[in-house]
Coordinates of C-alpha atoms in Angstrom, one line a residue:
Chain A
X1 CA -51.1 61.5 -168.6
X2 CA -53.8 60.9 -171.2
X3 CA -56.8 62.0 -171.3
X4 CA -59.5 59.4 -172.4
X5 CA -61.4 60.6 -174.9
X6 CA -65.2 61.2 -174.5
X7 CA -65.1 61.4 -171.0
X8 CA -67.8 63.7 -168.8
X9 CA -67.0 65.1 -165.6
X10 CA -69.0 66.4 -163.0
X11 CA -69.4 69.5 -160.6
X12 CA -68.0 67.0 -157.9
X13 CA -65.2 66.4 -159.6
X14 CA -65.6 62.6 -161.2
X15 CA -65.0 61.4 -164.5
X16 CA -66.9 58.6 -166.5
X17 CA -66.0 57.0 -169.4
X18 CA -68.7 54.9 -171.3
X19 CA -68.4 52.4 -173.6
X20 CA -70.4 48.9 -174.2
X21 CA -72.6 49.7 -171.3
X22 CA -69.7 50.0 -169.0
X23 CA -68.9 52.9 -167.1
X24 CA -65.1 53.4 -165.7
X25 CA -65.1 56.0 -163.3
X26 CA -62.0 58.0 -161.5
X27 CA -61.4 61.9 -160.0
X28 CA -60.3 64.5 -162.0
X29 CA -56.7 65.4 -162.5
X30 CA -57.8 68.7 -160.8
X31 CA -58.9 67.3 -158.1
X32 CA -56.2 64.8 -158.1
X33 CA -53.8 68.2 -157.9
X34 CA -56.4 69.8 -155.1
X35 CA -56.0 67.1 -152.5
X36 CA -52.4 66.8 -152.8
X37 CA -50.5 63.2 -151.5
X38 CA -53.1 60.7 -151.3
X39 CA -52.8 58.1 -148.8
X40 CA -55.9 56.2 -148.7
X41 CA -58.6 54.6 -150.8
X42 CA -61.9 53.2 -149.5
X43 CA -63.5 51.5 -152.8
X44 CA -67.2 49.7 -152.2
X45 CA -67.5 46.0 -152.9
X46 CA -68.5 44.4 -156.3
X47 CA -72.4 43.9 -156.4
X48 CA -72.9 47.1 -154.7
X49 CA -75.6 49.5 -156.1
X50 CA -75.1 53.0 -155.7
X51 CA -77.5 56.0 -157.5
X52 CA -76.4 59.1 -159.1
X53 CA -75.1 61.2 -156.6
X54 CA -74.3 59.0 -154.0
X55 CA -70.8 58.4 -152.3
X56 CA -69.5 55.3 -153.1
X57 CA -65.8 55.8 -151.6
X58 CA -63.4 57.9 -149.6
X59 CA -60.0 59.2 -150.8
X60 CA -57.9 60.4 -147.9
X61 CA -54.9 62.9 -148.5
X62 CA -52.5 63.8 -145.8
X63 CA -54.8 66.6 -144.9
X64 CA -58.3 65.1 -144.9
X65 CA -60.5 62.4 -146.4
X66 CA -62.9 63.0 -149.1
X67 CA -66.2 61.1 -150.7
X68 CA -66.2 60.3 -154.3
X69 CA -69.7 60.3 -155.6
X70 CA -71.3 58.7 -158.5
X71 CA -72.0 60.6 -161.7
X72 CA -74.3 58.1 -162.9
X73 CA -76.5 55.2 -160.7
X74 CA -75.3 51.8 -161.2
X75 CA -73.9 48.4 -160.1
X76 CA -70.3 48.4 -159.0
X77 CA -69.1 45.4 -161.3
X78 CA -65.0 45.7 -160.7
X79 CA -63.0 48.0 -158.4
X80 CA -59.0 49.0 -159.3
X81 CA -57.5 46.7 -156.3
X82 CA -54.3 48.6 -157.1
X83 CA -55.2 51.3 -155.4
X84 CA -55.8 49.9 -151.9
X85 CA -51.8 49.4 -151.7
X86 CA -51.0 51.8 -153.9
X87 CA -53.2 54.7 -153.3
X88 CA -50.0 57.4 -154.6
X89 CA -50.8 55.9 -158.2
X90 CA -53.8 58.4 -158.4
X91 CA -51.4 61.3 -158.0
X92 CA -49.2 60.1 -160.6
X93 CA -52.3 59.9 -163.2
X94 CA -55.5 60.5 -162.5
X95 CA -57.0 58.9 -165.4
X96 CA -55.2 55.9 -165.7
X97 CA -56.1 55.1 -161.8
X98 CA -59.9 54.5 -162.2
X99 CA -61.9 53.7 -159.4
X100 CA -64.8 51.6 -159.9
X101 CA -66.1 50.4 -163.0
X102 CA -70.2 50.2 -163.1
X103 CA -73.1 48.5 -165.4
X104 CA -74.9 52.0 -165.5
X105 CA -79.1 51.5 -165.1
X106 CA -79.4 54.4 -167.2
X107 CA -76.0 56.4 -168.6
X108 CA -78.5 58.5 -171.2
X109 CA -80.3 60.3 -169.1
X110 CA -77.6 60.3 -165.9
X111 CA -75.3 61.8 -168.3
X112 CA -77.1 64.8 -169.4
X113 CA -75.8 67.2 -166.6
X114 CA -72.4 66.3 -167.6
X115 CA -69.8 68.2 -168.2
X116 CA -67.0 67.6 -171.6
X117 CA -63.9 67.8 -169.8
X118 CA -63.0 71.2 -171.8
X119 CA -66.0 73.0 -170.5
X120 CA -65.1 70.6 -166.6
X121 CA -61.6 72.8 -166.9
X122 CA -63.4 76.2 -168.3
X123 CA -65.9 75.6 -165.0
X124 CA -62.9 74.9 -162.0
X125 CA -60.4 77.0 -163.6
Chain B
X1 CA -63.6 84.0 -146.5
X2 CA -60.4 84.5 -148.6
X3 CA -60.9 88.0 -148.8
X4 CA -61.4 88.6 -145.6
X5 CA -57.8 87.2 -144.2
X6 CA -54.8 89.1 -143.5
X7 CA -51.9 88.1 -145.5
X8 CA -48.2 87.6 -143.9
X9 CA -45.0 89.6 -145.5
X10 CA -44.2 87.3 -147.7
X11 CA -47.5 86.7 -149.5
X12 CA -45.9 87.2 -153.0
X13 CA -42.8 84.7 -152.6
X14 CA -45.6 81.9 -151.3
X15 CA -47.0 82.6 -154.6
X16 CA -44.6 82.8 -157.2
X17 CA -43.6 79.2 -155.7
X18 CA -47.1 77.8 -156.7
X19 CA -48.1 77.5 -152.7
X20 CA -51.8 76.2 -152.5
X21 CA -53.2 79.1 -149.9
X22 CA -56.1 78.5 -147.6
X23 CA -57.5 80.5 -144.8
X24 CA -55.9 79.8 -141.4
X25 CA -56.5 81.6 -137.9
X26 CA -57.6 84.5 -139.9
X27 CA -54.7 84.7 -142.4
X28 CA -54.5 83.3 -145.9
X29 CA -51.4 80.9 -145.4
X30 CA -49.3 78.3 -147.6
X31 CA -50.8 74.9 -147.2
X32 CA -48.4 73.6 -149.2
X33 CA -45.8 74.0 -152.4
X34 CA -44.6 70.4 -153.5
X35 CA -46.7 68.0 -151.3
X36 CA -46.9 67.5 -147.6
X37 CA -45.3 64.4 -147.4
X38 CA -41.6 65.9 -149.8
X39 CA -41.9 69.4 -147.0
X40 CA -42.5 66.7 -144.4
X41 CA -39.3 64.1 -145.3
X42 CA -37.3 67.1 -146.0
X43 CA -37.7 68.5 -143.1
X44 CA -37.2 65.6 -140.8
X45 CA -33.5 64.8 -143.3
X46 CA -32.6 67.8 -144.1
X47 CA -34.4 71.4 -143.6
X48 CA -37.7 73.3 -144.3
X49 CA -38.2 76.7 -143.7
X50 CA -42.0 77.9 -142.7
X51 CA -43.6 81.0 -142.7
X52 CA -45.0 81.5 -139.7
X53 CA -45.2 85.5 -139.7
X54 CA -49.1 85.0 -138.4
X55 CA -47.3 84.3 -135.1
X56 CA -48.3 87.5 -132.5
X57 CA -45.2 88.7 -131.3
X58 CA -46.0 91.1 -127.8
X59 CA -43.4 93.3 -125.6
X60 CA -43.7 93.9 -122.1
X61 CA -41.9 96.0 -120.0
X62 CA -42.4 98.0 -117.0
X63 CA -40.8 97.2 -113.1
X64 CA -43.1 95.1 -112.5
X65 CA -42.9 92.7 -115.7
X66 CA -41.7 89.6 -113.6
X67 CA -44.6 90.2 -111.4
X68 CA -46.7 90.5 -114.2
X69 CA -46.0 87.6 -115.7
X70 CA -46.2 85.6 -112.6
X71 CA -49.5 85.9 -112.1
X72 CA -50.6 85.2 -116.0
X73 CA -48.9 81.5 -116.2
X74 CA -48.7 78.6 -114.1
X75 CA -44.8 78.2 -115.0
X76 CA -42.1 79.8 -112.7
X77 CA -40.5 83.1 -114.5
X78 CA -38.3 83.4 -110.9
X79 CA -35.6 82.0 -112.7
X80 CA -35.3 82.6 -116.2
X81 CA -31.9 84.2 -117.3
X82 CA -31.3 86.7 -119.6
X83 CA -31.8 85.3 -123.3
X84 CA -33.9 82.3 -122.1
X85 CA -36.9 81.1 -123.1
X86 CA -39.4 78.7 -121.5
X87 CA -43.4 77.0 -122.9
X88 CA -46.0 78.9 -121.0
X89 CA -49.5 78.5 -120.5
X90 CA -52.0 81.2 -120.4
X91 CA -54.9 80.1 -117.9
X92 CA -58.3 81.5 -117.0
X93 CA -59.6 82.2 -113.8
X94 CA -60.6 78.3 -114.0
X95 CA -57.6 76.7 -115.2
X96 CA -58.9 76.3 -118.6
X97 CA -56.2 77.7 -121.3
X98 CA -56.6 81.0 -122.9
X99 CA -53.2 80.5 -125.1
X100 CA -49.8 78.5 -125.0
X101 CA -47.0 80.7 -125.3
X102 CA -43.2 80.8 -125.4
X103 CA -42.0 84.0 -122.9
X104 CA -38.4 85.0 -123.7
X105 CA -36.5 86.9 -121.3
X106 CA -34.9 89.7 -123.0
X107 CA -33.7 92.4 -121.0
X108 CA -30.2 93.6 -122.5
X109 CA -31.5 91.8 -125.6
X110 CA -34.2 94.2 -126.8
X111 CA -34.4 97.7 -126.6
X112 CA -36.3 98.7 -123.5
X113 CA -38.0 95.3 -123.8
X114 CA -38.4 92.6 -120.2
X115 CA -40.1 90.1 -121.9
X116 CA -40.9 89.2 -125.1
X117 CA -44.5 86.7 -125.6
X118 CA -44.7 84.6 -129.0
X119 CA -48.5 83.8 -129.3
X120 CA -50.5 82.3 -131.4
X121 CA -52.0 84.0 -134.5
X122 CA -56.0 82.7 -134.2
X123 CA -55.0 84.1 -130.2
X124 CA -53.6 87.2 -131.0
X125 CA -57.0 88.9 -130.6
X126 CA -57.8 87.6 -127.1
X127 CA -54.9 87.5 -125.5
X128 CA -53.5 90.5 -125.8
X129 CA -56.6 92.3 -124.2
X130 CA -56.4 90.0 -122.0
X131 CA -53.0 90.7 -121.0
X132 CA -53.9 94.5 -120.8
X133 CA -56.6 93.9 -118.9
X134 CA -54.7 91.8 -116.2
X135 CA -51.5 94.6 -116.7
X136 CA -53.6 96.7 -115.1
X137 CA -52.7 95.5 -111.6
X138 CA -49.0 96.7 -112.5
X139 CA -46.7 99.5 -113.6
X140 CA -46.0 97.2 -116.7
X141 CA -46.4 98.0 -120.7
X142 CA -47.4 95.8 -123.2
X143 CA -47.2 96.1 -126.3
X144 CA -48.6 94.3 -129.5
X145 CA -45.8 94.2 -132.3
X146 CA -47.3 91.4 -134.4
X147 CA -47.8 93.8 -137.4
X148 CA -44.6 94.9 -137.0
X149 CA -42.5 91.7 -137.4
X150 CA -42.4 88.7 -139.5
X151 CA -41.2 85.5 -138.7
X152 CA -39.5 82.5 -140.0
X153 CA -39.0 78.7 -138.3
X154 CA -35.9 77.4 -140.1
X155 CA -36.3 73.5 -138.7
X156 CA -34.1 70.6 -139.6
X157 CA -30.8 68.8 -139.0
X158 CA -29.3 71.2 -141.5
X159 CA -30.6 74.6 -140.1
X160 CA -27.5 74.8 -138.5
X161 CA -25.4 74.6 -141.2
X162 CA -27.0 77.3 -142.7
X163 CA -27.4 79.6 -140.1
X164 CA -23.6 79.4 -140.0
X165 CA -23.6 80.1 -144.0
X166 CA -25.3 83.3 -143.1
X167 CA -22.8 84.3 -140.9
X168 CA -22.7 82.9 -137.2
X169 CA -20.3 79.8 -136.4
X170 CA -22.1 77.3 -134.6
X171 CA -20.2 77.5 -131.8
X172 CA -22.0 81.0 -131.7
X173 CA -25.6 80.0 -132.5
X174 CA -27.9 79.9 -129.5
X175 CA -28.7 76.6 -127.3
X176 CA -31.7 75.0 -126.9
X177 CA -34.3 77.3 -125.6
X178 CA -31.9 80.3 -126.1
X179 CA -32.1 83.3 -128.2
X180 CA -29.8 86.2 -129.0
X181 CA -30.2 89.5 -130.8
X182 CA -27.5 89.5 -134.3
X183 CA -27.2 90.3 -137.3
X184 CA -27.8 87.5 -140.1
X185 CA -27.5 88.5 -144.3
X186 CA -27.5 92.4 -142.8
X187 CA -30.5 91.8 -141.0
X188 CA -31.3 92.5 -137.6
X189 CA -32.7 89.4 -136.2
X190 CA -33.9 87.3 -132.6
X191 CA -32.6 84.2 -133.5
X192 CA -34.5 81.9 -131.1
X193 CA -32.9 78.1 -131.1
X194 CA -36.9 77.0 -130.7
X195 CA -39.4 75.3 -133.1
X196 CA -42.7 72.8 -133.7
X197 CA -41.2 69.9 -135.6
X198 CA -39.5 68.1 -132.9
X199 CA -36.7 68.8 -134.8
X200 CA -33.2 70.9 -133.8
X201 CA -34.4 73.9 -135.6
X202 CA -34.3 77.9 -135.3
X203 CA -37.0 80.9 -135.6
X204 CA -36.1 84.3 -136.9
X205 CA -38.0 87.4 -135.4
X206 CA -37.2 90.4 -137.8
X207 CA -38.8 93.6 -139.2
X208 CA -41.0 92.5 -141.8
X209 CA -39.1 94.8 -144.7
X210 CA -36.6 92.1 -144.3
X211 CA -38.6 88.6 -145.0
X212 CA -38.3 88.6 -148.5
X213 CA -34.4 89.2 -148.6
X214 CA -33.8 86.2 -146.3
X215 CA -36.5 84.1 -147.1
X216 CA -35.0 84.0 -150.5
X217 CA -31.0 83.9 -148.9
X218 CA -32.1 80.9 -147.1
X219 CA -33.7 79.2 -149.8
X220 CA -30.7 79.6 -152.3
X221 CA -28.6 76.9 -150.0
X222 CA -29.3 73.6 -152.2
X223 CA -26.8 72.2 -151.2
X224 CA -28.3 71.5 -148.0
X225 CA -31.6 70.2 -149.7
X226 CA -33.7 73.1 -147.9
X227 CA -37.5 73.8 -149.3
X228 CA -40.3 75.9 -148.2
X229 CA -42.6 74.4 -146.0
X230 CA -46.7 75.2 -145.4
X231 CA -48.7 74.2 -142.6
X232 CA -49.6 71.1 -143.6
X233 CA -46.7 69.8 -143.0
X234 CA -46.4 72.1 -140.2
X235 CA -49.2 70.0 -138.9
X236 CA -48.1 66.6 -139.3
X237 CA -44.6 67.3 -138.2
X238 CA -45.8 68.8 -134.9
X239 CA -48.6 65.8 -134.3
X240 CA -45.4 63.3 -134.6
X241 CA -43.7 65.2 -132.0
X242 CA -46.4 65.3 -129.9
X243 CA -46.8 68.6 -129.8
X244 CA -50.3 70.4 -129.0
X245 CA -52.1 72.6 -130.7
X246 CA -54.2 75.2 -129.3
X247 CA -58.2 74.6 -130.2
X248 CA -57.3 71.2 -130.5
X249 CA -55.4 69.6 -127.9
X250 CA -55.7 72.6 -125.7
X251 CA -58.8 74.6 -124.7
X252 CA -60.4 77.2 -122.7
X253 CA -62.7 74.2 -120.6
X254 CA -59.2 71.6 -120.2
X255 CA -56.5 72.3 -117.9
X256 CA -53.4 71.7 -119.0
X257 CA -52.4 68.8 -116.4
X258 CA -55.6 67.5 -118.3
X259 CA -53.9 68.3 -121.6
X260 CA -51.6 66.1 -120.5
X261 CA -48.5 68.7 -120.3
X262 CA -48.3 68.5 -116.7
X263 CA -44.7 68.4 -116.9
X264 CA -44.3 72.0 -117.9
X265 CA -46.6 72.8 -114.5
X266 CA -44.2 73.5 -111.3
X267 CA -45.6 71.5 -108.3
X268 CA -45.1 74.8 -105.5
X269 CA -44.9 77.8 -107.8
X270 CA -45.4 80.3 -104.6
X271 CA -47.1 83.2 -106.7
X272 CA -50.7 83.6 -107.1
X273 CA -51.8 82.8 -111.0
X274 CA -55.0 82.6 -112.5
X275 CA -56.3 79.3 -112.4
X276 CA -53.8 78.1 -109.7
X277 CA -56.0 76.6 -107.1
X278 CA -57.4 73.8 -109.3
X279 CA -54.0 73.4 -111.8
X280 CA -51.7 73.2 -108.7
X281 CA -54.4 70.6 -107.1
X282 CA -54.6 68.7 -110.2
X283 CA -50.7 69.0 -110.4
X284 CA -50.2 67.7 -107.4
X285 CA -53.2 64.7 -107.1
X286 CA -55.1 66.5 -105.0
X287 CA -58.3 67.1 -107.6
X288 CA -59.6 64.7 -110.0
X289 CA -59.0 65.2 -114.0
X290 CA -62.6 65.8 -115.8
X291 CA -60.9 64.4 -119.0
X292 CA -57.9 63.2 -120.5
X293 CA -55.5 63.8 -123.1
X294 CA -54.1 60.5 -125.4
X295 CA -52.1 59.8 -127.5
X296 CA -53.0 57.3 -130.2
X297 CA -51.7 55.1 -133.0
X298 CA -54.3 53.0 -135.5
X299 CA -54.1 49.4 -135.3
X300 CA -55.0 49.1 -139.1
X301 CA -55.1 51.5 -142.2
X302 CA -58.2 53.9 -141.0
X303 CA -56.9 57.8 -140.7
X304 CA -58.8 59.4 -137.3
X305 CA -59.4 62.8 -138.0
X306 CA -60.3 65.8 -135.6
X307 CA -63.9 65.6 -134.0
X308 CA -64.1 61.6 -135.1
X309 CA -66.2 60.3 -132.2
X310 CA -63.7 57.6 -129.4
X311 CA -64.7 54.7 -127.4
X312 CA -64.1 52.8 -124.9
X313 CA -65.6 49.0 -124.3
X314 CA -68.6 50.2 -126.5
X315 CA -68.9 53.5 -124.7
X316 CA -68.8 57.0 -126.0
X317 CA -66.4 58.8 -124.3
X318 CA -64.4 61.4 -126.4
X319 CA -63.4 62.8 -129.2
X320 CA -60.1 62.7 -131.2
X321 CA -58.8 66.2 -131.4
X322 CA -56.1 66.0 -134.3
X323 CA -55.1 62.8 -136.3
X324 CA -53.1 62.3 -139.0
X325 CA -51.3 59.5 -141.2
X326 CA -47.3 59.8 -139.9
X327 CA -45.2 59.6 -142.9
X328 CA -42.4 59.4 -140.6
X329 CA -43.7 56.0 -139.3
X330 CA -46.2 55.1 -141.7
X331 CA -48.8 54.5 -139.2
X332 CA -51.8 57.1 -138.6
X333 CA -51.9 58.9 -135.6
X334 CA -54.0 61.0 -133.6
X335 CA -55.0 62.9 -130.4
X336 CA -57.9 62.2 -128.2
X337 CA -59.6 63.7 -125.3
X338 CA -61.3 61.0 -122.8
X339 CA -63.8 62.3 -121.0
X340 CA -63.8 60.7 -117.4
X341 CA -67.3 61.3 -116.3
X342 CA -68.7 58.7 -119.0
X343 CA -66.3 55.8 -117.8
X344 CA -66.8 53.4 -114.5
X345 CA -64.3 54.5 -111.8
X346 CA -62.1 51.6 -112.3
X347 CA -61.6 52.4 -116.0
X348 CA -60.4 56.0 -114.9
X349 CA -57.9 54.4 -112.5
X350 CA -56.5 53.1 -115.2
X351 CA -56.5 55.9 -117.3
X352 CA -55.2 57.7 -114.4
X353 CA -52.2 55.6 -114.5
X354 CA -49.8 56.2 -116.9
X355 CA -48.3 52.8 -116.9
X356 CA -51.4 51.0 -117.1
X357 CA -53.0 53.0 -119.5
X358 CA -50.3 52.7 -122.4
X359 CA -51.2 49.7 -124.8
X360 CA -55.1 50.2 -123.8
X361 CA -57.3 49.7 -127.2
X362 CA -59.8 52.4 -127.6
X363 CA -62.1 52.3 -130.7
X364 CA -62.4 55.4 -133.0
X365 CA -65.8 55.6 -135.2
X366 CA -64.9 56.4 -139.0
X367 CA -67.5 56.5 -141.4
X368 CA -70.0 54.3 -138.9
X369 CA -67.9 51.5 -138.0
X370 CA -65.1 51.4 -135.3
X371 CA -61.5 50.6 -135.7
X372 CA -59.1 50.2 -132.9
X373 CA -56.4 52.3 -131.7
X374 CA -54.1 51.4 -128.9
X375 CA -53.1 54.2 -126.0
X376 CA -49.1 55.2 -126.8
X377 CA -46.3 57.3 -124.6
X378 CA -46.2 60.6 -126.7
X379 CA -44.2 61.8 -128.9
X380 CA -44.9 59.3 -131.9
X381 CA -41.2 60.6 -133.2
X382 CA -38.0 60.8 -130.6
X383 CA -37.3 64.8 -130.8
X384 CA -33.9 65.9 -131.5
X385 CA -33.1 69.2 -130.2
X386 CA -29.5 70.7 -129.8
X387 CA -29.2 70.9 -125.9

């Protein structure tokens, strides 16, 4: 598993990667490692708008389902249709199995409570 | 919360195997070590042993322990044999479910002991004042030994195989619904041939200074593939076999007829028990069910979880009480309660009718939009005891 470099993360457990005014956007490997077997993904449709702090899908694990929520507003542009058939791929790497990928309105000044992911770790660990 | 929950005999070993803990029914218990879904396959090909020392173990004894008991549960005790053990129900005064328990008859088999009651951990602290209270009536002693002992489910197609590593041949081992007082490893155990997986299976009752030594004995048999197993698995193992769980499926307002487990209810039990007059008339057709328990499978991908809202031709009408996806099938299942007084009579017919009502579509609300489910025969998974 690699990490992607630059990312943020946020108290609820999402990280965002920018770059180009794109934002990919996934749940942390500790997270990931929280939920245990994950066996179903509810992603929004492309064109959807969603604001900071909003849930914009549901990850199920054996145990119970989940909302994802956005760490910065913005339209949904692609989602990872991998995932709906293949929703175990997020277990096996976190990072590589993004979620969403959004044009952010604003990634400056959504970013700013933000965690690095070494401080994300210091926080949940 | 954490802090405040008990923590079973073997604590320490859940955590040197990297268990995830959480808080259940008042104790902190293993959720899980590998992932559900491994405990769950394992169990179902091979074996899994569980934990389930939060399990209230209860003596009673005294001349009048039949008569006791005969008057607490709806089942008949008349004929229970020495070293059987039968699935109980503990009613209130209006038929509504305090507990579901497993009564072993153990005279001969325990010291001084008529009966022994396994209960359920989150119960532990009502029934057993409960059980004082109504001892009263009697010359009968109960007594709570759930601190005392620990106690392991060893479920599995393979348990038997290494119960007989341990030391007892398996023409020895108990049947079905049997238990016998030995000696396994150098520990003094009831080895009960009963379980929650659906599976053939065994639980051990022992002393807790023993848990560790044969908690670790019984893991050390790779070669027949057995791992340690936490409740979540526990859960989904028990929802495929259509097993109930209590504060779930079962409650203190739902009879059990209306739990659907009206064939563990004796038609004519001649005794007095609390609860009788509207169980036995339930039981026998003679009073109409308020609700109704079903069991469900998802016609497409959604997961129904406990408290998701259920209806019926666009009506509100109950609530599912567990639901899980089935890695045994790999459809998602589930529990509901229907309650009758929201539906038209003829719809209650129907439901009234076993027959009738299996392949019925009922819609289940997740996240604001309804999916349907269709009305199956229970269990989800054929069980495969030893009898």
């Amino acid at each position: 598993m690699n990490i992607p470099e630059g990312i943020l993360c946020s108290k609820t457990h999402e990280w965002v990667a920018e770059e180009d005014n794109l934002a990919t956007i996934g749940l942390t490997d500790w997270a990931v490692e929280q939920l245990g077997d994950i066996v179903f993904v509810e992603l929004p449709e492309v064109g959807s708008n969603f604001s900071k702090d909003e849930a914009f899908a549901t990850i199920e694990s054996v145990k119970a389902a989940s909302e994802i929520y956005m760490p910065v507003s913005g339209e949904v542009v692609e989602v990872n249709e991998e995932l709906i058939n293949s929703p175990e791929l997020i277990n096996e790497d976190a990072f590589a199995s993004w979620l969403i990928k959004v044009k952010p309105e604003n990634f400056q000044e959504d970013s700013q409570g933000l965690m690095e992911y070494n401080d994300y770790k210091d926080e949940v660990q | 919360m954490e802090d405040e929950c008990k923590k079973t005999s073997l604590y320490d070993e859940h955590i040197k195997l990297g268990a995830k803990m959480v808080p259940f029914g008042g104790w902190l218990m293993p959720v899980q070590y590998e992932g559900i879904i491994k405990e769950h396959n394992s169990t179902r090909n091979f074996a899994g042993l569980f934990d389930v020392s939060h399990m209230g173990e209860v003596f009673v004894s005294g001349v009048d322990s039949l008569k006791f008991l005969q008057s607490i549960v709806p089942q008949d005790l008349n004929n229970l044999e020495q070293g059987r053990a039968i699935y109980c129900h503990l009613p209130n005064k209006d038929g509504g479910l305090i507990d579901d328990i497993i009564v072993y008859s153990a005279k001969n088999i325990i010291d001084d002991v008529d009966y022994l009651i396994v209960i359920n951990a989150s119960r532990i602290d009502f029934d057993v004042p409960f059980m004082k209270e109504e001892a009263k009536k009697f010359d009968v002693k109960i007594t709570n030994k759930s601190d005392d002992f620990s106690m392991l489910a060893l479920q599995g197609p393979n348990a038997k195989y290494i119960i007989e590593k341990m030391g007892l041949k398996l023409e020895n081992q108990p049947k079905f619904f049997t238990f016998i007082n030995t000696i396994l490893d150098d520990c003094p155990i009831y080895l009960t041939r009963t379980g929650y997986t659906g599976e053939d299976g065994f639980e051990l009752i022992f002393e807790n200074k023993y848990s560790s030594k044969l908690w670790n004995k019984i893991l050390s048999y790779k070669e027949f593939q057995v791992v340690p197993v936490g409740l979540g698995a526990r859960d989904t193992l028990r929802l495929e076999a259509g097993l109930p769980l209590y504060g779930h499926e079962l409650n203190d307002k739902t009879t059990p007829i209306e739990s659907s487990l009206g064939f563990f209810i004796p038609k004519d039990k001649k005794e007095d028990y609390n609860g009788k007059s509207l169980i036995q008339a339930q039981k026998n057709k003679l009073a109409p069910l308020r609700r109704k328990l079903f069991a469900f499978v998802m016609e497409d991908r959604m997961i129904a979880r406990a408290d998701y809202s259920v209806y019926i031709n666009g009506v509100e009408c109950g609530v599912v009480t567990s639901g899980a996806p089935s890695p045994t099938l790999g459809k998602n299942i589930g529990f509901c309660m229907i309650e009758f007084d929201k539906l038209d009579k003829d719809l209650v017919s129907k439901l009234n009718n076993i027959e009738q009502s299996l392949g019925m579509t009922i819609q289940i609300m997740v996240r604001n939009k309804l999916y349907n489910a269709q009305i199956v025969k229970k269990p989800f998974v054929q069980k495969k005891y030893n009898k």
